[in-house]
Each structure stands twice: as structure tokens, then as C-alpha cells.
mmCIF file of C-alpha atoms and ligand atoms in Angstrom:
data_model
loop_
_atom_site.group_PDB
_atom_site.id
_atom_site.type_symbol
_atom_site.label_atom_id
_atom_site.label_comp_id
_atom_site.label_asym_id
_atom_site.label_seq_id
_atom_site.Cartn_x
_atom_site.Cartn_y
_atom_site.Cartn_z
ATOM 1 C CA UNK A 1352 0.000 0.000 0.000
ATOM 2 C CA UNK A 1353 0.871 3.416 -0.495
ATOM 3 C CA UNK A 1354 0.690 6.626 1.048
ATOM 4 C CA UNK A 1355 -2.145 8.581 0.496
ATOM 5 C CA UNK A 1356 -2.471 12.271 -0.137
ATOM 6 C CA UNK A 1357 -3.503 12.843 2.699
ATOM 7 C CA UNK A 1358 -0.862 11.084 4.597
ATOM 8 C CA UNK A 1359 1.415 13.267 2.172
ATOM 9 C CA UNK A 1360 -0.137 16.847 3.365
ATOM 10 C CA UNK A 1361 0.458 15.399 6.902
ATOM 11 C CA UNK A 1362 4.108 15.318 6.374
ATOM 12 C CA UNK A 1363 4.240 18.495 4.789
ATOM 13 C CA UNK A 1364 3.051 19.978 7.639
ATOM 14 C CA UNK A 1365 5.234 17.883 10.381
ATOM 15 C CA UNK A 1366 8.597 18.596 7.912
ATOM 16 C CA UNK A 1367 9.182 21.792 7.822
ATOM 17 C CA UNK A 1368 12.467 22.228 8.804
ATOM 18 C CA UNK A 1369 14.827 23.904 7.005
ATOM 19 C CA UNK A 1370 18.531 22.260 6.979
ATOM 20 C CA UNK A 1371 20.079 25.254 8.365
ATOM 21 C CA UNK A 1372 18.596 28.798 9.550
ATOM 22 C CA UNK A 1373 21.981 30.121 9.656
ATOM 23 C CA UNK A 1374 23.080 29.073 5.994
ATOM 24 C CA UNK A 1375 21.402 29.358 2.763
ATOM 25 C CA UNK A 1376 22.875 26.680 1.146
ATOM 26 C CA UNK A 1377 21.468 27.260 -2.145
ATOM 27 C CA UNK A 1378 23.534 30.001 -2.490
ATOM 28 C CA UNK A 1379 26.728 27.726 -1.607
ATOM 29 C CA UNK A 1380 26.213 26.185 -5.097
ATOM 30 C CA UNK A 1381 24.212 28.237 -7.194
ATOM 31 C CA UNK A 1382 26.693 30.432 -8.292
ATOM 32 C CA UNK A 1383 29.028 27.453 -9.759
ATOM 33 C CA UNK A 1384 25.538 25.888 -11.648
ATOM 34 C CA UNK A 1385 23.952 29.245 -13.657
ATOM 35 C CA UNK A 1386 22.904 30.674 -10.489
ATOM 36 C CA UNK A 1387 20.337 27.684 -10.341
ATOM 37 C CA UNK A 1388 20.694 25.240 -6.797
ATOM 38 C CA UNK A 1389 21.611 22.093 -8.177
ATOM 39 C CA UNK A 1390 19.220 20.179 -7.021
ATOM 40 C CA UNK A 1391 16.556 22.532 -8.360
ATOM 41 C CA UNK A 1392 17.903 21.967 -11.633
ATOM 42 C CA UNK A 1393 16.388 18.548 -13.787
ATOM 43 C CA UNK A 1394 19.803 18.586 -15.748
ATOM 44 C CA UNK A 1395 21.051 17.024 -12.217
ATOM 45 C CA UNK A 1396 18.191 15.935 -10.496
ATOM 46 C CA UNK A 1397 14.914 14.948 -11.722
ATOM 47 C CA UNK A 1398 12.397 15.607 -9.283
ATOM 48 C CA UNK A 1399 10.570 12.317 -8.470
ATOM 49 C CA UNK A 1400 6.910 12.036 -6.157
ATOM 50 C CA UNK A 1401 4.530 8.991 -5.633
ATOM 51 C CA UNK A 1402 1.629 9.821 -7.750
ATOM 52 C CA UNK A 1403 -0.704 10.200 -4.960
ATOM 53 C CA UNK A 1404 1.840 12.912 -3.487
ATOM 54 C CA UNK A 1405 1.543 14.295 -7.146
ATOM 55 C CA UNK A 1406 -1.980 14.364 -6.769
ATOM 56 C CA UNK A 1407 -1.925 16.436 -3.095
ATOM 57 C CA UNK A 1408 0.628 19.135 -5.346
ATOM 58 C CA UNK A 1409 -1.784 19.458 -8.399
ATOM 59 C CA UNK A 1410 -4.632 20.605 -5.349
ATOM 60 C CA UNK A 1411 -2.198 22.943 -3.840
ATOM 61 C CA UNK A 1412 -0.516 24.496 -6.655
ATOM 62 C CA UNK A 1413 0.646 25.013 -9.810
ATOM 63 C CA UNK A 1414 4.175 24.699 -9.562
ATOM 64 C CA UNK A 1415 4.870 21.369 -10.478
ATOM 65 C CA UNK A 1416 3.607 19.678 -13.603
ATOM 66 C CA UNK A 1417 4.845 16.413 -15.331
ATOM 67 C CA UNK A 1418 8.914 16.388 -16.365
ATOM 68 C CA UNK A 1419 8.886 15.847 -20.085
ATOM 69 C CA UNK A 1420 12.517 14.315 -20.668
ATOM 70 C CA UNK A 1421 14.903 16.023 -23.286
ATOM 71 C CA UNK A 1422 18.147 14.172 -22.880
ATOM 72 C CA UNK A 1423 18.202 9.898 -24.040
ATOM 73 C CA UNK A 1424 19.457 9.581 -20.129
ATOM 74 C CA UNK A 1425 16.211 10.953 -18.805
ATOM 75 C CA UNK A 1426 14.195 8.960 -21.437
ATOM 76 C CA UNK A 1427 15.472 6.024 -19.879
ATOM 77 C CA UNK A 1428 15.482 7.836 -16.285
ATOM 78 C CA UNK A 1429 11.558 7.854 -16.742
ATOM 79 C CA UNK A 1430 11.362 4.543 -19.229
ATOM 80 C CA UNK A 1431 12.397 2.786 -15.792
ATOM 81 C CA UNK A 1432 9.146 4.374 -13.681
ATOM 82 C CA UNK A 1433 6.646 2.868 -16.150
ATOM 83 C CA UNK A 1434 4.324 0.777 -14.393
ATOM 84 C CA UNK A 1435 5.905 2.198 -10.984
ATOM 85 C CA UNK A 1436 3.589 3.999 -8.056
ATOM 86 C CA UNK A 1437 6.353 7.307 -9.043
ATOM 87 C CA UNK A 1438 6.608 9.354 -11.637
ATOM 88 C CA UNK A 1439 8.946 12.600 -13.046
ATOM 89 C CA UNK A 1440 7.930 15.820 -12.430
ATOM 90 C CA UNK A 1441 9.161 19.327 -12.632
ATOM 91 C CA UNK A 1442 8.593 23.276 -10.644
ATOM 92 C CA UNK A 1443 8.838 26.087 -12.485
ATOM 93 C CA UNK A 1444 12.299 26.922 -11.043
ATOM 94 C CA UNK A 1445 13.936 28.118 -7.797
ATOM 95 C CA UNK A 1446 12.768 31.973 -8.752
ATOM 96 C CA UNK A 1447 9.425 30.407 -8.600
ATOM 97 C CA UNK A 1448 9.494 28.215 -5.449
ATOM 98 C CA UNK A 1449 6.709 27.991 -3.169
ATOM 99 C CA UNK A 1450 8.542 27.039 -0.069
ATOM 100 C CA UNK A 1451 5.013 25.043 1.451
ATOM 101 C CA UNK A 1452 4.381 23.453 -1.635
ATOM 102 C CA UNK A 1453 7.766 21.388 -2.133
ATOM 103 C CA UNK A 1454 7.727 17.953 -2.471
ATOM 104 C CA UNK A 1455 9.020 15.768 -0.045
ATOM 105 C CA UNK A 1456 12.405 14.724 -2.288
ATOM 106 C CA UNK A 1457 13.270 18.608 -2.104
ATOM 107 C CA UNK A 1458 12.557 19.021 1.830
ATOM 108 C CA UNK A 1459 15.270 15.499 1.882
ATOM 109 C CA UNK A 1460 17.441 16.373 -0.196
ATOM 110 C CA UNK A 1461 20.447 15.462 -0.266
ATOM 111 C CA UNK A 1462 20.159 13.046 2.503
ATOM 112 C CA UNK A 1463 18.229 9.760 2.811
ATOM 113 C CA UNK A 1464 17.111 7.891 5.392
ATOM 114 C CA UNK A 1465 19.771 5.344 6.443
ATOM 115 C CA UNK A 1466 19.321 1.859 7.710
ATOM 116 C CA UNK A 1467 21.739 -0.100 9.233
ATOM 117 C CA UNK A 1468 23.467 -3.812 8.398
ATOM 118 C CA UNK A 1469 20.411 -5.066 10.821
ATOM 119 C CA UNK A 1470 18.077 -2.793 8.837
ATOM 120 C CA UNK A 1471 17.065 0.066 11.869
ATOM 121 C CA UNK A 1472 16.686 3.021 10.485
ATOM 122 C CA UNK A 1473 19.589 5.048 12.501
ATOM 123 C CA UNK A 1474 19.770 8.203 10.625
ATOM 124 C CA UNK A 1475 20.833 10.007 7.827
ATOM 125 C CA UNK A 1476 23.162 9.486 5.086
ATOM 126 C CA UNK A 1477 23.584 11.526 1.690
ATOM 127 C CA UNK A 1478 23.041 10.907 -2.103
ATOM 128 C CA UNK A 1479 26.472 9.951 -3.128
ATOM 129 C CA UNK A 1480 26.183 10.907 -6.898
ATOM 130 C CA UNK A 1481 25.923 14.641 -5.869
ATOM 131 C CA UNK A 1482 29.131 14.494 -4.077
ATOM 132 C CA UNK A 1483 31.420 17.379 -5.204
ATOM 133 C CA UNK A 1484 28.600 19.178 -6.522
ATOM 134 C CA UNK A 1485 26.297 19.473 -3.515
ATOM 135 C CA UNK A 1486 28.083 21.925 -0.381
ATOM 136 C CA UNK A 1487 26.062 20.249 2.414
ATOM 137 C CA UNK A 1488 27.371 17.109 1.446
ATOM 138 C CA UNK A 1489 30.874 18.537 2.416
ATOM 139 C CA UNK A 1490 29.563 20.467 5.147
ATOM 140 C CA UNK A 1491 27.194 18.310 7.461
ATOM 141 C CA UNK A 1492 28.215 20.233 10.611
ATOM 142 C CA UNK A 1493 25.552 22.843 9.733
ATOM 143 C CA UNK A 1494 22.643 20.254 9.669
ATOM 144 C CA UNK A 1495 20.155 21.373 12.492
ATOM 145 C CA UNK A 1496 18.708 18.588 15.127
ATOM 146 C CA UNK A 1497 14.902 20.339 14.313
ATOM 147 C CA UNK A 1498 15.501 18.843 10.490
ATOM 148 C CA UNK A 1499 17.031 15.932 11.461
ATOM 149 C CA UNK A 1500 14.028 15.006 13.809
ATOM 150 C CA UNK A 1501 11.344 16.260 11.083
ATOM 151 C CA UNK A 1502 13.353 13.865 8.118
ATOM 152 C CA UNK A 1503 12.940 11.122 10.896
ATOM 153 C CA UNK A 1504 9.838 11.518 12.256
ATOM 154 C CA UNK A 1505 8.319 11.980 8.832
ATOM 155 C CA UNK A 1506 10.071 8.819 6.770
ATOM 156 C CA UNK A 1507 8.632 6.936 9.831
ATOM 157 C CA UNK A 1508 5.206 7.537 9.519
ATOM 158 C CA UNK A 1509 5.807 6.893 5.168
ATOM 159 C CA UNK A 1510 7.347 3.639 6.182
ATOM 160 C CA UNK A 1511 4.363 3.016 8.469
ATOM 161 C CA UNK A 1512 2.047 3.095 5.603
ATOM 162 C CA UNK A 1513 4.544 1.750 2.730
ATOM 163 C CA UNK A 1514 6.887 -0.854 3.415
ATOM 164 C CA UNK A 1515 8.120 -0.829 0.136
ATOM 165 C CA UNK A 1516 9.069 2.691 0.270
ATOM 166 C CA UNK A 1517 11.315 1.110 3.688
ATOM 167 C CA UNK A 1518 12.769 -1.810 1.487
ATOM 168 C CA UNK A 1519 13.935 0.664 -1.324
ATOM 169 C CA UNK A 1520 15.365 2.567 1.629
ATOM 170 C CA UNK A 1521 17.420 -0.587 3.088
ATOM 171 C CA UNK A 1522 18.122 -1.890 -0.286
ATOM 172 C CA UNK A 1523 19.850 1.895 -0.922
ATOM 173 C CA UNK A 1524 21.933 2.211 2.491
ATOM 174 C CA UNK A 1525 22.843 -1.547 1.329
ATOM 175 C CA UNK A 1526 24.103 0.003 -2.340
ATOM 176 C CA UNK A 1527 26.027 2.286 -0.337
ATOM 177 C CA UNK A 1528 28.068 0.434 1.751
ATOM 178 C CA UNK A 1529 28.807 -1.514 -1.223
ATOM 179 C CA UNK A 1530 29.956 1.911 -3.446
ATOM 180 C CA UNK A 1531 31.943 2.640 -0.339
ATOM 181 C CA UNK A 1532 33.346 -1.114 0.371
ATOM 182 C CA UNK A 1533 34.391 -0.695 -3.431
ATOM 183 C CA UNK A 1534 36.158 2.349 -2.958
ATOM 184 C CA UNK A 1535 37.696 1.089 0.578
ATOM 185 C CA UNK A 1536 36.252 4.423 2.276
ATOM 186 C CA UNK A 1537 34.343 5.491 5.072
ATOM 187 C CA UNK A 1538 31.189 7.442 4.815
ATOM 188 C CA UNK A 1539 29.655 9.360 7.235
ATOM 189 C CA UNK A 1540 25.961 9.253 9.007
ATOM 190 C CA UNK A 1541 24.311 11.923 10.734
ATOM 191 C CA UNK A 1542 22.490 9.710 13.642
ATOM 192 C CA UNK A 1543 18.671 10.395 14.746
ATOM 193 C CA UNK A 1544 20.272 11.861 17.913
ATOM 194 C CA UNK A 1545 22.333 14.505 16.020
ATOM 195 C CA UNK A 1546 25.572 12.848 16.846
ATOM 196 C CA UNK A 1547 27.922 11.257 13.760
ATOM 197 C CA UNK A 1548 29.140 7.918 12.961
ATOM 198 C CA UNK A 1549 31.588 6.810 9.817
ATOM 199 C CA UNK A 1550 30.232 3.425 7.951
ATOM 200 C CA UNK A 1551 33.521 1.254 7.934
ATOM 201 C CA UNK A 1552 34.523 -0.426 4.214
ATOM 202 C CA UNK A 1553 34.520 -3.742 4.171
ATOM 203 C CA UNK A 1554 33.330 -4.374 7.684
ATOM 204 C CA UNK A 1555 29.867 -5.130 7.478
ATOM 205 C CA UNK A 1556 28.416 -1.476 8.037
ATOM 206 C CA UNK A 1557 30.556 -1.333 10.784
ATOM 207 C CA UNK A 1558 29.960 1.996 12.587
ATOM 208 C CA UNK A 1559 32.271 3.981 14.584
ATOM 209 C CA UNK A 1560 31.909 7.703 16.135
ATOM 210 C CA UNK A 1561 33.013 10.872 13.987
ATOM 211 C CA UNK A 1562 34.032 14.018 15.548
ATOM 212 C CA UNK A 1563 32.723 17.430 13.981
ATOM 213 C CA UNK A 1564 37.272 17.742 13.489
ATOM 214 C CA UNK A 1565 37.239 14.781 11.594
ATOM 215 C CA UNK A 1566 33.715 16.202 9.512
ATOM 216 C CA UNK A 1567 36.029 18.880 8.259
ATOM 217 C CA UNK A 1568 37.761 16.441 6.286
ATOM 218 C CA UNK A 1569 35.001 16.503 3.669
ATOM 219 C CA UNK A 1570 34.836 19.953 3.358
ATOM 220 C CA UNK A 1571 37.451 19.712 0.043
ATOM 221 C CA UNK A 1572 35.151 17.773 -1.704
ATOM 222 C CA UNK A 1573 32.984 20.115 -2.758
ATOM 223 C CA UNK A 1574 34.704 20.419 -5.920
ATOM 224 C CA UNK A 1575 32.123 22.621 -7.875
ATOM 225 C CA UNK A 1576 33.808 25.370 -9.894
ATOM 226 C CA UNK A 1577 36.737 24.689 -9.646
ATOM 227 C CA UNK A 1578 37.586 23.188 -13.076
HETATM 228 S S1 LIG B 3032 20.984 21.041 -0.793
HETATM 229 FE FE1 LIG B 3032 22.950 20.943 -1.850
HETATM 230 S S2 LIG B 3032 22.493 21.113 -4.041
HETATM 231 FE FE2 LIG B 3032 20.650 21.790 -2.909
HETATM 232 S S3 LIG B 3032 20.864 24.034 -2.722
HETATM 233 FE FE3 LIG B 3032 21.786 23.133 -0.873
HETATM 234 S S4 LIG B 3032 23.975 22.906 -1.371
HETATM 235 FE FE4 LIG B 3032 22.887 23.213 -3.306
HETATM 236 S S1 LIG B 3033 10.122 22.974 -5.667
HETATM 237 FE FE1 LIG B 3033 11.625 24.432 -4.949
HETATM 238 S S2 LIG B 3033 13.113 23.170 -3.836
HETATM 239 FE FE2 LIG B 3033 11.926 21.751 -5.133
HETATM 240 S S3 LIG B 3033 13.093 21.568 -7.040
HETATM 241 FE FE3 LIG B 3033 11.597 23.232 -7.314
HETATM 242 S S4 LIG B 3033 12.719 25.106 -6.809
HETATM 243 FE FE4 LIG B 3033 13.856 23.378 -5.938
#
């Protein structure tokens, strides 16, 4: 089963969070992309909803209408939903956004919730392909424990009513362990308590603590721009 609308306009309300109220993130990357965020731009991220979320937007707005896909990538980006419960869609732009009408991939982003080797859901972890191009990736310090609670709290009560929303979750902190494993790194996780672990390589999701020093280490990642 999934969601409903309603359940949808529920966690819009309880997820309201922004990241940070100190930084504006957006404009940590903008200026390297166009002046558009990247993740408010379909050339790197193509905004995907569950249809009945899509169907709670179309009621509240008309920002977001159905991503028609220009590139052969994003034809088969969108060939793969067919027949899904998801589908593409796109806003009219970051000059345009309605801040209470976002879905819920743009309130996440760039995190997802992360489940552990014994599949508990134990906190946060970050869409890998945006590495380098994404500056809260490199900067995780800044996340606030009001977002972190809201991402939670709110991927809880989805999970509640759509376990295979959960699954794709586990199946996705899996993929990462094994991208990581690959690369014999460690990643890092912001935990539902605000404190930070690194996944181990190699050890079976292993997780030991990371200090906010040791955070630091990421910030030279953020590589957009400088080519
Ligand atoms: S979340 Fe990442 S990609 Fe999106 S605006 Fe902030 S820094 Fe840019
Ligand atoms: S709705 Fe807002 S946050 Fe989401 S992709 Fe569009 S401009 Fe970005």
C-alpha cells in the first residue's frame, strides 16, 4: 500500500524544517551551476513524487507539472518508472518556489534515510552521486537537530504506511556500503540523535563515532567550480 495524499499533506506539515537557519545553502552552489541550486535543476536531479503525493501538489498548486525528458538519459530515467507507483515531475524553477508546496524529495534532499546492516533506520546518510557538486554534502556540521528530527519523524510515519518505500530505503543504504566497500572508504551518518558515525569499508556497516574535526575532512570535496 501506499501513502495517500492525505498522509502526504500530513508530512508536509510535520517537515518543515529547514537544513540550516543560519546558511542558505542554495547560495553555496548556485553560483558554480547558472545561479540555479543544483538540485533545483532537472539537468542534475529529476524531481521524483509517488503519484498520490503528485496528486496532493496538483490541489495545492501550480508549480509542479509532469517532467517531459529532453536528454536519451532521462528517457530512460523515466522509461524505468513505467508501471511504478512514481513518476517525473518538474517546478517552475527556484525563482518560482513555493517554499510550502515542495515535495518531499526537495525538503530530503540530499540526505536519505539510512538503515543499518540489521536494517534500523539510525539516521541520515547523503546521495552519493551529488558528491562534489552538492556543499552540504561537504559540510554536514551545519545540519540542524529540528531537520534531522522532522526527516525522521516523517520517513517513519511513510514507512508506516509503505513498506516498500522502507525496502527501497534498506536496499539503498545496502548500495552504499557496497559503493563505499568498493572504494575502501568510510562514509559518514548523521544519527537520529544529532551525533555522527563513519560506515567502515569492508566491515559489514561497521559503525564507529566521527568528531565534527574529523567532519572537516570533507569539506574539500565540494569540488564545484573549480575546473
Ligand atoms: S541542498 Fe545541496 S544542491 Fe541543494 S541548494 Fe543546498 S547545497 Fe545546493
Ligand atoms: S520545488 Fe523548490 S526546492 Fe523543489 S526543485 Fe523546485 S525550486 Fe527546488
Amino acid at each position: 500500500m501506499t501513502a495517500s495524499a492525505r498522509d502526504y499533506a500530513a508530512v508536509y506539515s510535520g517537515f518543515q524544517a529547514p537544513i540550516s537557519k543560519i546558511y542558505n545553502c542554495g547560495a553555496k552552489c548556485a553560483p558554480f551551476n547558472g545561479g540555479v541550486p543544483v538540485c533545483c535543476d532537472t539537468g542534475h536531479a529529476i524531481p521524483i513524487v509517488e503519484k498520490t503525493e503528485y496528486a496532493l501538489l496538483k490541489k495545492r498548486t501550480k508549480m509542479w507539472t509532469p517532467f517531459v525528458p529532453r536528454t536519451p538519459d532521462q528517457k530512460a530515467e523515466i522509461a524505468d518508472l513505467k508501471g511504478s507507483d512514481s513518476c517525473a515531475v518538474e517546478c517552475r524553477g527556484a525563482a518560482h518556489c513555493e517554499r510550502d508546496n515542495r515535495s518531499l524529495a526537495c525538503r530530503s534532499f540530499p540526505f536519505f534515510p539510512y538503515f543499518d546492516a540489521e536494517k534500523n533506520l539510525v539516521g541520515l546518510a547523503h546521495y552519493w552521486n551529488f558528491e562534489g557538486l552538492c556543499w552540504v554534502i561537504h559540510n554536514l556540521t551545519i545540519v540542524e537537530k529540528p531537520f534531522i528530527d522532522q526527516f525522521i519523524a516523517q520517513h517513519e510515519f511513510i514507512f508506516k504506511k509503505d513498506d516498500n518505500w522502507r525496502v527501497t530505503y534498506v536496499e539503498h543504504s545496502a548500495a552504499m556500503r557496497g559503493v563505499y566497500s568498493r572504494r575502501g572508504d568510510k562514509f559518514p551518518i548523521i544519527m537520529r540523535d544529532g551525533t555522527y558515525r563513519w560506515v567502515l569499508p569492508k566491515s559489514g556497516g561497521k559503525m564507529v563515532p566521527a568528531t565534527k574535526t574529523e567532519l572537516k575532512s570533507l569539506r574539500a570535496g565540494f569540488t564545484l567550480g573549480q575546473e
